[in-house]
Coordinates of C-alpha atoms and ligand atoms in Angstrom, one line a residue:
M1181 CA -0.4 0.0 -0.2
F1182 CA 1.7 3.2 -1.1
Q1183 CA 1.5 6.5 1.5
V1184 CA 0.9 9.0 0.4
L1185 CA 0.8 13.0 2.2
V1186 CA -0.8 15.8 0.8
A1187 CA 0.5 18.8 2.4
D1188 CA -1.6 21.9 0.5
S1189 CA -4.9 22.4 0.3
M1190 CA -6.2 21.1 -3.3
S1191 CA -8.8 20.3 -5.2
H1192 CA -11.0 17.3 -3.7
E1193 CA -12.2 15.5 -6.9
G1194 CA -8.7 16.5 -8.5
L1195 CA -7.5 14.1 -6.1
Q1196 CA -10.0 11.7 -7.5
P1197 CA -7.6 9.2 -8.9
L1198 CA -5.8 8.9 -6.1
L1199 CA -8.6 8.3 -3.4
D1200 CA -9.9 6.3 -6.2
A1201 CA -6.8 3.8 -6.7
K1202 CA -7.0 0.5 -4.1
N1203 CA -3.4 0.2 -3.8
V1204 CA -3.0 3.7 -2.2
N1205 CA -3.4 5.3 1.5
I1206 CA -4.4 9.4 1.4
V1207 CA -3.7 11.4 4.1
Q1208 CA -4.4 15.1 3.9
K1209 CA -2.6 16.7 6.9
K1210 CA 0.3 19.5 6.9
V1211 CA 4.0 17.9 7.5
E1212 CA 3.6 19.8 11.5
E1213 CA 1.2 17.3 12.1
V1214 CA 2.6 14.2 11.2
E1215 CA 6.2 15.8 11.7
D1216 CA 6.5 11.3 13.4
D1217 CA 5.0 9.1 10.1
L1218 CA 7.3 11.3 8.0
H1219 CA 9.6 8.6 6.7
L1220 CA 6.1 6.4 6.1
F1221 CA 5.3 8.4 2.9
D1222 CA 5.8 7.6 -0.7
A1223 CA 4.2 10.6 -2.0
L1224 CA 4.1 13.9 -1.4
L1225 CA 1.4 16.7 -3.2
V1226 CA 2.1 20.2 -2.5
R1227 CA 1.6 23.5 -3.5
S1228 CA 3.4 26.9 -2.6
A1229 CA 3.3 26.8 1.6
T1230 CA 4.7 23.8 1.8
K1231 CA 8.8 24.5 1.5
V1232 CA 10.1 21.1 0.7
T1233 CA 13.6 21.5 2.1
E1234 CA 16.8 19.2 2.2
S1235 CA 15.9 19.0 5.6
L1236 CA 11.9 17.4 5.1
L1237 CA 13.3 15.3 2.5
T1238 CA 15.9 13.7 5.0
R1239 CA 12.9 13.3 6.7
M1240 CA 10.8 11.4 4.6
T1241 CA 13.0 8.4 3.7
S1242 CA 10.6 6.3 2.1
L1243 CA 9.8 9.4 -0.7
K1244 CA 10.1 8.2 -3.9
I1245 CA 8.6 11.7 -5.9
V1246 CA 6.6 15.1 -5.1
G1247 CA 4.2 16.3 -6.3
R1248 CA 3.9 20.3 -7.4
A1249 CA -0.4 20.9 -8.4
G1250 CA 0.6 23.8 -9.7
V1251 CA 3.6 25.6 -12.4
G1252 CA 6.6 26.9 -9.9
V1253 CA 8.8 24.4 -7.9
D1254 CA 11.1 28.0 -6.6
N1255 CA 9.7 26.2 -2.9
I1256 CA 10.9 22.8 -4.0
D1257 CA 14.5 21.9 -3.2
V1258 CA 14.7 20.3 -5.8
D1259 CA 18.8 20.2 -6.2
A1260 CA 18.5 18.1 -3.0
A1261 CA 15.5 15.4 -4.5
T1262 CA 17.7 14.9 -7.2
K1263 CA 20.2 14.1 -4.7
K1264 CA 18.0 11.6 -3.1
G1265 CA 16.5 10.4 -5.7
V1266 CA 13.5 12.4 -5.6
V1267 CA 11.4 12.4 -8.3
V1268 CA 10.0 16.1 -8.9
I1269 CA 7.2 16.4 -11.0
N1270 CA 4.7 19.3 -11.9
A1271 CA 1.4 20.4 -13.3
P1272 CA 2.6 23.1 -15.9
D1273 CA -0.4 24.4 -17.8
G1274 CA -3.6 24.1 -15.6
N1275 CA -3.4 26.8 -13.7
T1276 CA -2.1 28.5 -17.7
I1277 CA -5.6 30.8 -18.3
S1278 CA -6.7 31.5 -14.4
T1279 CA -3.2 33.5 -14.0
A1280 CA -3.2 35.2 -17.8
E1281 CA -7.2 36.2 -16.9
H1282 CA -6.0 37.6 -12.9
T1283 CA -3.0 39.1 -14.5
F1284 CA -5.2 41.3 -16.4
A1285 CA -7.7 41.5 -14.3
M1286 CA -4.6 42.9 -12.0
M1287 CA -3.9 45.4 -14.7
A1288 CA -7.2 46.6 -15.8
S1289 CA -8.0 47.6 -11.9
L1290 CA -4.7 48.6 -11.7
V1291 CA -5.0 51.9 -14.2
R1292 CA -8.9 51.8 -13.3
H1293 CA -8.3 51.9 -9.4
I1294 CA -11.1 49.6 -8.9
P1295 CA -10.4 48.5 -5.8
Q1296 CA -9.5 51.7 -4.3
A1297 CA -13.2 52.6 -5.7
Y1298 CA -14.6 50.1 -4.1
V1299 CA -13.0 50.2 -0.1
S1300 CA -14.4 54.4 -1.4
V1301 CA -17.9 53.4 -2.1
K1302 CA -17.7 50.7 0.7
S1303 CA -17.1 54.0 3.4
K1304 CA -20.2 55.8 2.2
E1305 CA -17.9 58.2 -0.3
W1306 CA -18.6 59.4 -3.6
N1307 CA -15.6 60.7 -4.7
R1308 CA -15.9 60.7 -8.8
N1309 CA -12.7 62.4 -9.1
A1310 CA -9.8 60.9 -7.4
F1311 CA -10.3 57.5 -9.3
V1312 CA -10.2 58.8 -12.6
G1313 CA -7.8 55.6 -14.7
A1314 CA -6.2 55.2 -17.7
E1315 CA -7.3 53.3 -21.2
L1316 CA -5.7 50.5 -21.1
Y1317 CA -6.6 51.1 -25.9
G1318 CA -3.7 52.2 -26.9
K1319 CA -0.6 50.9 -24.2
S1320 CA 2.3 49.7 -24.5
L1321 CA 2.5 46.6 -22.1
G1322 CA 6.2 45.0 -21.9
I1323 CA 6.0 41.6 -21.0
I1324 CA 8.9 40.4 -19.2
G1325 CA 9.0 35.8 -19.6
F1326 CA 6.9 34.5 -22.6
G1327 CA 6.1 31.0 -21.4
R1328 CA 2.4 30.0 -21.3
I1329 CA 1.1 32.9 -19.0
G1330 CA 2.9 35.9 -21.1
S1331 CA 1.8 34.1 -23.9
E1332 CA -1.8 34.5 -23.2
L1333 CA -1.9 37.5 -21.3
A1334 CA -0.5 39.1 -24.9
K1335 CA -3.5 37.6 -27.0
R1336 CA -6.2 39.5 -24.1
A1337 CA -4.1 42.2 -24.6
R1338 CA -3.7 42.7 -28.3
A1339 CA -7.9 42.3 -28.2
F1340 CA -7.7 45.4 -25.9
G1341 CA -6.0 47.4 -28.7
M1342 CA -2.7 47.6 -26.5
T1343 CA 0.7 47.0 -28.6
V1344 CA 2.4 44.7 -26.7
L1345 CA 6.7 43.9 -26.5
V1346 CA 7.9 41.2 -25.4
F1347 CA 11.2 40.2 -23.7
D1348 CA 12.3 36.7 -23.6
P1349 CA 15.9 35.3 -23.8
F1350 CA 14.2 31.9 -25.8
L1351 CA 11.6 33.7 -28.1
T1352 CA 12.4 33.2 -31.5
R1353 CA 11.1 36.1 -33.8
D1354 CA 9.1 33.8 -35.5
R1355 CA 7.0 32.5 -32.9
A1356 CA 6.7 36.2 -31.5
E1357 CA 5.5 37.4 -34.8
K1358 CA 2.4 34.6 -35.0
I1359 CA 1.6 35.6 -31.9
G1360 CA 1.6 39.8 -33.1
V1361 CA 3.2 40.1 -31.2
K1362 CA 7.0 42.3 -30.8
G1363 CA 10.0 40.7 -29.9
C1364 CA 12.6 42.8 -28.1
S1365 CA 15.0 43.3 -25.8
I1366 CA 14.9 44.5 -21.7
E1367 CA 16.0 47.7 -22.0
D1368 CA 13.9 48.5 -25.1
I1369 CA 10.9 47.3 -23.0
L1370 CA 12.5 49.8 -19.6
A1371 CA 11.9 52.5 -22.4
N1372 CA 8.9 52.0 -24.3
S1373 CA 6.5 50.3 -22.4
D1374 CA 3.6 52.5 -20.5
I1375 CA 2.9 48.7 -18.1
I1376 CA 5.3 46.1 -17.6
T1377 CA 4.9 43.2 -16.0
V1378 CA 7.4 40.0 -15.0
H1379 CA 6.5 35.8 -16.2
T1380 CA 9.6 34.2 -15.6
P1381 CA 10.7 31.6 -12.7
L1382 CA 12.0 32.6 -10.0
T1383 CA 15.8 32.0 -10.8
K1384 CA 19.3 33.1 -9.6
E1385 CA 19.1 35.2 -12.5
T1386 CA 14.7 36.8 -12.3
K1387 CA 15.5 37.8 -9.1
G1388 CA 15.8 41.6 -8.9
L1389 CA 15.7 41.8 -12.2
L1390 CA 13.9 44.5 -11.3
G1391 CA 15.8 46.7 -9.5
K1392 CA 17.5 49.9 -8.2
V1393 CA 19.3 49.6 -12.0
N1394 CA 16.1 48.6 -14.5
I1395 CA 13.4 50.7 -12.8
G1396 CA 15.2 53.3 -13.0
K1397 CA 15.2 52.1 -16.6
T1398 CA 10.9 53.2 -17.0
K1399 CA 9.4 55.6 -18.5
K1400 CA 8.1 58.0 -15.8
G1401 CA 4.7 57.3 -14.3
V1402 CA 5.2 53.4 -15.0
Y1403 CA 2.8 50.6 -14.2
L1404 CA 4.4 47.5 -13.3
I1405 CA 2.7 43.5 -11.9
N1406 CA 3.9 41.4 -10.6
C1407 CA 1.7 37.5 -10.9
A1408 CA 4.3 35.6 -11.0
R1409 CA 7.2 35.1 -8.1
G1410 CA 8.2 37.1 -5.2
G1411 CA 11.1 38.3 -5.8
I1412 CA 11.6 39.2 -9.3
I1413 CA 10.7 42.8 -9.4
D1414 CA 12.6 44.1 -6.4
E1415 CA 10.7 45.4 -3.0
E1416 CA 12.6 47.8 -2.3
A1417 CA 13.4 49.0 -4.7
L1418 CA 9.9 49.3 -5.5
I1419 CA 9.9 50.9 -2.2
Q1420 CA 12.4 53.3 -3.2
Y1421 CA 10.4 54.4 -6.2
L1422 CA 6.6 54.3 -5.5
E1423 CA 7.7 57.0 -2.7
N1424 CA 9.9 59.6 -5.2
G1425 CA 6.4 59.1 -7.4
H1426 CA 8.3 57.2 -10.5
V1427 CA 6.5 53.7 -11.0
R1428 CA 2.7 55.4 -10.9
G1429 CA 1.3 52.2 -9.3
V1430 CA 1.8 48.2 -8.7
A1431 CA -0.4 44.6 -8.6
L1432 CA 0.8 42.3 -6.6
D1433 CA -0.4 39.2 -6.2
V1434 CA 2.6 37.2 -5.1
F1435 CA 5.5 39.0 -2.6
E1436 CA 9.2 37.9 -1.1
V1437 CA 7.7 37.2 1.7
E1438 CA 4.4 35.8 2.2
P1439 CA 2.1 37.1 3.6
P1440 CA 3.8 40.2 3.5
V1441 CA 3.4 41.3 7.0
N1442 CA 5.8 43.3 7.4
S1443 CA 6.3 44.6 4.3
K1444 CA 5.4 48.7 3.8
L1445 CA 4.1 48.2 0.4
L1446 CA 1.0 47.8 2.1
E1447 CA 0.8 50.9 3.0
F1448 CA 0.8 52.9 -0.7
D1449 CA -2.2 53.5 -1.3
N1450 CA -1.4 53.1 -5.4
V1451 CA -0.2 49.9 -4.9
I1452 CA -3.1 47.1 -5.0
T1453 CA -3.0 43.5 -4.2
T1454 CA -4.3 40.1 -3.9
P1455 CA -2.9 37.1 -2.0
H1456 CA -1.2 35.0 -4.6
L1457 CA -4.3 34.1 -6.2
G1458 CA -3.1 33.4 -9.8
A1459 CA -3.9 30.0 -9.4
S1460 CA -7.2 30.6 -7.6
T1461 CA -9.8 29.0 -9.8
K1462 CA -11.6 26.2 -9.3
E1463 CA -10.8 25.0 -13.3
A1464 CA -7.2 25.5 -12.4
Q1465 CA -7.6 24.0 -9.3
L1466 CA -8.9 21.2 -10.7
N1467 CA -7.0 20.9 -13.0
V1468 CA -3.8 20.8 -11.1
A1469 CA -4.6 18.7 -8.6
T1470 CA -5.8 16.1 -11.2
Q1471 CA -2.1 16.6 -13.0
V1472 CA -0.6 15.9 -10.2
S1473 CA -2.6 12.8 -8.5
K1474 CA -1.8 10.9 -11.8
E1475 CA 1.1 11.2 -12.7
V1476 CA 1.5 10.2 -8.3
L1477 CA -0.5 7.0 -9.2
H1478 CA 1.1 6.5 -12.7
F1479 CA 4.8 7.0 -11.6
L1480 CA 3.7 4.1 -7.8
E1481 CA 2.4 1.9 -10.8
G1482 CA 6.2 1.7 -12.1
K1483 CA 4.3 4.3 -15.2
P1484 CA 5.8 6.7 -17.2
V1485 CA 5.9 9.9 -16.2
T1486 CA 5.2 13.4 -18.8
S1487 CA 6.1 15.9 -16.9
S1488 CA 8.6 15.2 -14.1
I1489 CA 11.7 18.4 -13.6
N1490 CA 14.2 16.3 -12.7
L1491 CA 13.6 13.4 -14.8
P1492 CA 14.2 12.8 -18.6
T1493 CA 10.2 12.8 -19.7
L1494 CA 8.6 10.3 -22.0
T1495 CA 5.4 9.4 -23.4
K1496 CA 3.5 6.4 -22.2
E1497 CA 4.0 5.0 -25.9
L1498 CA 7.6 5.6 -26.2
F1499 CA 8.2 4.7 -22.3
E1500 CA 6.9 1.3 -24.1
K1501 CA 9.2 1.0 -26.7
I1502 CA 11.8 1.9 -24.0
Q1503 CA 10.9 -0.1 -21.2
P1504 CA 12.9 -3.5 -22.6
F1505 CA 16.8 -1.4 -23.3
Y1506 CA 16.0 1.0 -19.9
Q1507 CA 15.7 -2.4 -18.0
L1508 CA 18.1 -4.5 -20.2
G1509 CA 20.8 -0.9 -19.4
K1510 CA 20.2 -2.1 -15.1
K1511 CA 21.4 -5.1 -15.7
M1512 CA 24.3 -4.2 -18.0
G1513 CA 25.6 -2.0 -15.8
N1514 CA 24.9 -3.9 -13.1
I1515 CA 26.8 -7.1 -14.2
V1516 CA 30.3 -4.7 -14.9
S1517 CA 30.3 -3.3 -11.6
Q1518 CA 30.2 -6.5 -10.3
C1519 CA 32.0 -7.6 -12.5
M1520 CA 34.5 -4.8 -12.3
R1521 CA 35.8 -4.3 -8.9
E1522 CA 37.8 -1.5 -8.9
P1523 CA 37.6 1.8 -9.3
V1524 CA 36.1 3.6 -12.1
Q1525 CA 36.5 6.6 -14.3
E1526 CA 34.8 6.6 -17.6
I1527 CA 31.4 4.5 -18.7
A1528 CA 31.8 5.2 -22.5
I1529 CA 27.5 3.9 -23.6
Q1530 CA 27.3 3.2 -27.8
Y1531 CA 24.0 2.8 -28.6
E1532 CA 23.2 1.1 -32.1
G1533 CA 20.7 -0.5 -34.5
S1534 CA 16.7 0.6 -33.6
V1535 CA 17.2 1.4 -30.1
A1536 CA 19.7 4.4 -31.0
E1537 CA 16.0 6.3 -32.4
L1538 CA 15.0 6.4 -28.8
E1539 CA 15.4 8.6 -25.9
T1540 CA 18.2 7.1 -25.1
S1541 CA 20.3 9.3 -22.5
F1542 CA 16.6 7.2 -20.3
I1543 CA 18.6 4.2 -20.7
T1544 CA 22.3 5.5 -20.4
K1545 CA 20.5 7.0 -16.6
S1546 CA 19.4 3.3 -16.1
L1547 CA 22.5 1.9 -17.1
L1548 CA 24.3 4.2 -14.1
A1549 CA 22.3 3.8 -12.4
G1550 CA 22.2 0.0 -12.8
F1551 CA 26.5 0.6 -12.4
L1552 CA 26.3 2.7 -9.5
S1553 CA 23.1 1.1 -6.9
A1554 CA 26.1 -2.2 -6.8
R1555 CA 27.9 0.4 -5.4
V1556 CA 27.3 3.2 -3.3
D1557 CA 24.9 3.1 0.1
S1558 CA 22.4 6.1 -1.0
T1559 CA 19.6 5.2 -2.7
V1560 CA 20.2 5.3 -6.6
N1561 CA 18.3 5.8 -8.8
E1562 CA 17.9 6.5 -12.4
V1563 CA 17.2 10.2 -11.6
N1564 CA 20.4 10.9 -9.2
A1565 CA 22.8 8.3 -10.8
G1566 CA 24.6 11.4 -13.5
M1567 CA 24.7 13.3 -10.4
V1568 CA 26.0 10.3 -8.4
A1569 CA 28.7 9.1 -11.0
K1570 CA 29.5 12.9 -11.2
E1571 CA 30.7 13.8 -7.7
R1572 CA 32.4 9.8 -7.4
G1573 CA 34.5 11.4 -10.7
I1574 CA 32.8 9.2 -13.0
S1575 CA 32.6 10.2 -16.5
F1576 CA 30.4 8.9 -18.8
S1577 CA 29.4 9.5 -22.3
E1578 CA 27.0 7.8 -24.9
K1579 CA 27.3 7.8 -28.3
I1580 CA 25.1 6.8 -31.1
S1581 CA 26.9 4.6 -33.9
S1582 CA 26.3 3.3 -37.6
N1583 CA 25.4 -0.7 -36.4
Q1584 CA 28.8 -3.2 -36.7
S1585 CA 27.5 -5.5 -34.1
G1586 CA 25.2 -7.1 -37.3
Y1587 CA 22.3 -7.2 -34.6
E1588 CA 19.3 -5.2 -34.9
N1589 CA 19.7 -3.5 -32.2
C1590 CA 22.9 -3.0 -29.3
I1591 CA 24.2 -1.5 -26.4
S1592 CA 27.8 -1.8 -26.1
V1593 CA 29.2 -0.8 -22.4
H1594 CA 33.2 -0.2 -21.9
V1595 CA 34.2 0.7 -19.0
Q1596 CA 37.7 2.3 -17.9
G1597 CA 38.8 1.0 -14.2
D1598 CA 42.6 1.8 -12.4
H1599 CA 44.1 -0.8 -14.1
K1600 CA 41.4 -2.8 -16.6
S1601 CA 38.7 -2.3 -18.6
F1602 CA 35.6 -4.3 -19.1
E1603 CA 33.7 -4.3 -22.3
I1604 CA 29.6 -5.8 -22.0
K1605 CA 27.1 -6.4 -25.4
G1606 CA 23.3 -6.8 -24.9
T1607 CA 20.4 -6.8 -27.4
H1608 CA 16.5 -7.3 -26.6
V1609 CA 15.5 -10.0 -28.9
P1610 CA 11.7 -9.2 -29.8
N1611 CA 9.9 -12.4 -28.2
Y1612 CA 13.1 -13.7 -26.6
G1613 CA 13.5 -10.8 -24.4
E1614 CA 17.2 -9.3 -23.3
R1615 CA 20.4 -11.0 -24.1
I1616 CA 24.1 -10.6 -23.4
V1617 CA 25.8 -11.5 -26.1
G1618 CA 30.1 -10.2 -25.8
I1619 CA 32.1 -9.8 -23.0
N1620 CA 35.3 -8.5 -23.3
D1621 CA 35.8 -9.3 -27.6
F1622 CA 34.0 -12.8 -26.3
N1623 CA 30.7 -14.0 -28.5
I1624 CA 29.0 -15.2 -26.0
D1625 CA 24.8 -15.5 -25.9
F1626 CA 23.2 -15.7 -22.2
I1627 CA 20.3 -14.1 -20.1
P1628 CA 20.3 -11.6 -17.1
T1629 CA 18.8 -12.9 -14.6
G1630 CA 19.6 -14.4 -11.3
Y1631 CA 22.7 -15.3 -9.8
L1632 CA 25.9 -16.0 -12.2
L1633 CA 29.1 -16.9 -12.3
Y1634 CA 31.6 -15.9 -14.7
I1635 CA 34.9 -17.6 -14.8
Q1636 CA 37.6 -16.4 -17.2
H1637 CA 40.4 -19.6 -18.0
Q1638 CA 42.5 -21.5 -20.0
D1639 CA 40.1 -23.6 -22.8
K1640 CA 41.8 -26.8 -22.1
P1641 CA 40.5 -30.2 -21.6
G1642 CA 38.9 -30.9 -18.1
V1643 CA 37.9 -27.7 -17.0
I1644 CA 34.8 -27.0 -17.7
G1645 CA 33.2 -30.8 -16.2
R1646 CA 35.8 -30.1 -12.6
V1647 CA 33.7 -26.8 -12.4
G1648 CA 30.2 -28.9 -13.3
K1649 CA 31.7 -31.9 -10.7
V1650 CA 32.7 -30.0 -7.6
L1651 CA 29.2 -27.9 -8.1
G1652 CA 27.8 -31.1 -8.2
D1653 CA 29.1 -32.4 -4.8
H1654 CA 28.1 -29.7 -3.3
K1655 CA 25.0 -30.0 -4.3
I1656 CA 24.6 -27.3 -6.6
N1657 CA 22.2 -27.2 -10.0
I1658 CA 23.3 -25.3 -12.7
A1659 CA 20.2 -23.8 -14.6
T1660 CA 22.4 -23.0 -17.9
T1661 CA 25.6 -22.7 -19.1
Q1662 CA 27.5 -20.8 -21.8
V1663 CA 30.8 -21.1 -23.0
G1664 CA 33.0 -18.2 -25.0
R1665 CA 36.2 -18.5 -26.3
K1666 CA 38.2 -16.4 -29.1
E1667 CA 40.8 -19.6 -30.6
K1668 CA 41.8 -22.9 -29.3
G1669 CA 43.4 -23.5 -26.8
G1670 CA 43.2 -19.6 -25.5
E1671 CA 41.3 -18.1 -23.1
A1672 CA 38.4 -18.3 -22.6
I1673 CA 34.8 -17.4 -20.2
M1674 CA 32.1 -18.9 -19.2
M1675 CA 28.6 -18.2 -17.7
L1676 CA 26.7 -20.5 -15.3
S1677 CA 23.7 -19.8 -13.7
F1678 CA 21.7 -21.2 -10.5
D1679 CA 18.9 -20.8 -8.6
R1680 CA 20.5 -20.0 -5.9
S1681 CA 23.5 -18.5 -4.8
L1682 CA 26.8 -20.1 -4.0
D1683 CA 29.0 -19.2 -1.1
E1684 CA 32.2 -18.6 -0.4
E1685 CA 34.0 -21.6 0.0
L1686 CA 32.7 -23.2 -3.0
I1687 CA 33.4 -20.0 -4.6
D1688 CA 37.2 -20.2 -2.8
C1689 CA 37.7 -24.1 -3.8
L1690 CA 37.3 -23.0 -8.6
K1691 CA 39.6 -20.2 -7.9
S1692 CA 42.5 -22.6 -6.5
F1693 CA 41.4 -24.7 -9.6
E1694 CA 44.6 -24.5 -12.0
D1695 CA 43.5 -23.0 -15.1
I1696 CA 40.9 -21.1 -13.6
L1697 CA 42.1 -17.3 -14.0
S1698 CA 39.5 -15.3 -11.9
I1699 CA 35.8 -16.0 -10.6
R1700 CA 33.0 -13.9 -10.5
T1701 CA 29.4 -14.0 -8.2
I1702 CA 26.7 -11.8 -10.2
D1703 CA 23.5 -11.7 -8.1
L1704 CA 20.7 -9.6 -11.0
Ligands
LIG382 N1 0.5 33.6 -8.9 C1 0.3 32.4 -9.4 O1 -0.8 32.1 -8.7 C2 1.4 31.7 -10.3 C3 0.6 31.1 -10.7 C4 1.0 30.4 -12.0 C5 2.9 30.3 -11.9 N2 2.8 31.5 -11.5 C6 4.5 31.7 -11.5 O2 4.9 32.1 -13.4 C7 5.9 32.2 -13.9 C8 5.4 31.5 -15.1 O3 4.9 30.7 -14.9 P1 4.2 30.0 -17.1 O4 3.3 28.4 -16.4 O5 4.0 31.1 -18.0 O6 5.5 29.3 -16.9 P2 7.2 29.3 -18.7 O7 8.2 28.3 -17.8 O8 5.7 28.9 -19.0 O9 7.7 30.5 -18.3 C9 8.0 31.1 -18.8 C10 9.3 32.0 -19.5 O10 10.2 32.5 -18.7 C11 10.9 33.0 -19.0 N3 12.6 33.2 -18.7 C12 13.4 32.4 -18.0 N4 14.8 33.2 -17.6 C13 14.2 35.3 -18.1 C14 14.6 35.7 -18.2 N5 15.8 36.2 -17.1 N6 14.1 36.6 -18.8 C15 12.9 37.3 -19.2 N7 13.1 36.0 -19.2 C16 12.9 34.7 -18.8 C17 11.0 31.4 -20.0 O11 12.6 31.7 -21.5 C18 10.2 31.1 -20.0 O12 9.3 30.9 -20.9 C19 5.7 30.6 -13.1 O13 6.9 30.1 -12.8 C20 5.2 30.9 -11.6 O14 6.6 31.2 -10.7 C21 2.7 32.1 -11.1
LIG383 O1 2.9 28.2 -8.9 C1 1.9 28.2 -9.6 O2 1.3 27.4 -9.8 C2 1.5 29.0 -8.6 O3 2.2 30.2 -7.6 C3 0.0 28.7 -7.8 O4 0.5 27.9 -6.2 P1 -0.3 27.8 -5.1 O5 -0.9 26.0 -6.3 O6 0.1 28.1 -4.3 O7 -1.5 29.0 -5.9

């Protein structure tokens, strides 16, 4: 039974996929309320209120996935999650329309003083002269960050007859033209916009993007809007420009600290605010909760997720194609690690044939996870395998190569250690399954499963028989045997499989045979 903690308020209807699942138990409580049971949860669902810190992740020792029912993941320590092998997913487009509409509502309210006029009428005043506003029609709207929300906002602004200027480092001229906006530099936006709104994520680059210097470059009388994340507009600088009258008005849905109880910004009559309501509509909440519930359930049941922040994402169709190679890769990594018990500097992976047409980075991560899991204590999986490898000084590379092996598909791995190297080749045969078809230039053909014994020996009469006799004397049943050699009388290899593991004493006995060069046990 999977244990899922829903730590922030979420649409009940949206959680239905998880509530309906027979193998899931949902607990809807704040983190502080389940402090003693944190180690039990497999999945954690949050919005922006719960801070998923490294410390929380460390306390949640069974955690496999964090689902953010929304877009921004700045409340989640994604690096720490990645290091611990915890998948982080979000619901990237479920609240786009709601947030674009909220931003538009804030813009209209700002230029027409609607919140201030509302408060005035409620206090029995009728002061029409105090709230003379401006039209949006004909004004220039500068949008910084032209992703999902920025572009939906642009469509609405154009419908109102506004000129839309946009800045986004990833915006192509073509895309701007298609949407009917003008892609320009941030300097152009600052100098030419009547209203500026930010729609970027909060990152190291965007923190304070509109700060002392950039706000100083805006038109006198500019309106500023932040419905993205507190901190993109620097609050201290903003206060200075409100005090000196450079900024005419501000609309804020988000703050550097939420709730902003001690913020001086609340004292300005020309600053209008909402309590982080961009995504707070029934529709958006239903969308985001449904998206993450389905994704979390898929993940817990071993199916692919499509909106992961720290994992390569795949569609169900692609996942089905990649799954056999994903499993083969993991086993190959594991075999290499068990055969080559010495420090490794480099892992080079080569893909040939039909497998090369798939998303190979996914298979590479799986192979690395298989390799590292045999060597490190902490959880290693495809989420953190690349990071763990780098931390341990292991470089890895992948290459697509033209078909040299003759197989319809082939994965080859070359591992370089301090003193030795090791090579393995694997293929997946439809209807037959996984096969290891090469080890260190020896052609071989075995199924990578169960308990295996890899023996390097001299190709001499009686070696195989002696090994078989010792195993028989110890009542060990050999399930399969495969041998490979390059030339008569030279070096050869044997791969035997068993139904149970072999004990050390027996291995030592086999090692003592004259023509046996080395022996490795492999458990898969
Ligand atoms: N107020 C709310 O309730 C609410 C709701 C949803 C989203 N948000 C916030 O809005 C942000 C945007 O959401 P989205 O769905 O449009 O995301 P998105 O990823 O679709 O768009 C973000 C855009 O910002 C651009 N960008 C990144 N760095 C930039 C920079 N330095 N300068 C200019 N552009 C830059 C990216 O290229 C991207 O196109 C989210 O990150 C989230 O923090 C707030
Ligand atoms: O990034 C988001 O999706 C929004 O900021 C919404 O946050 P919320 O889920 O806390 O409303």
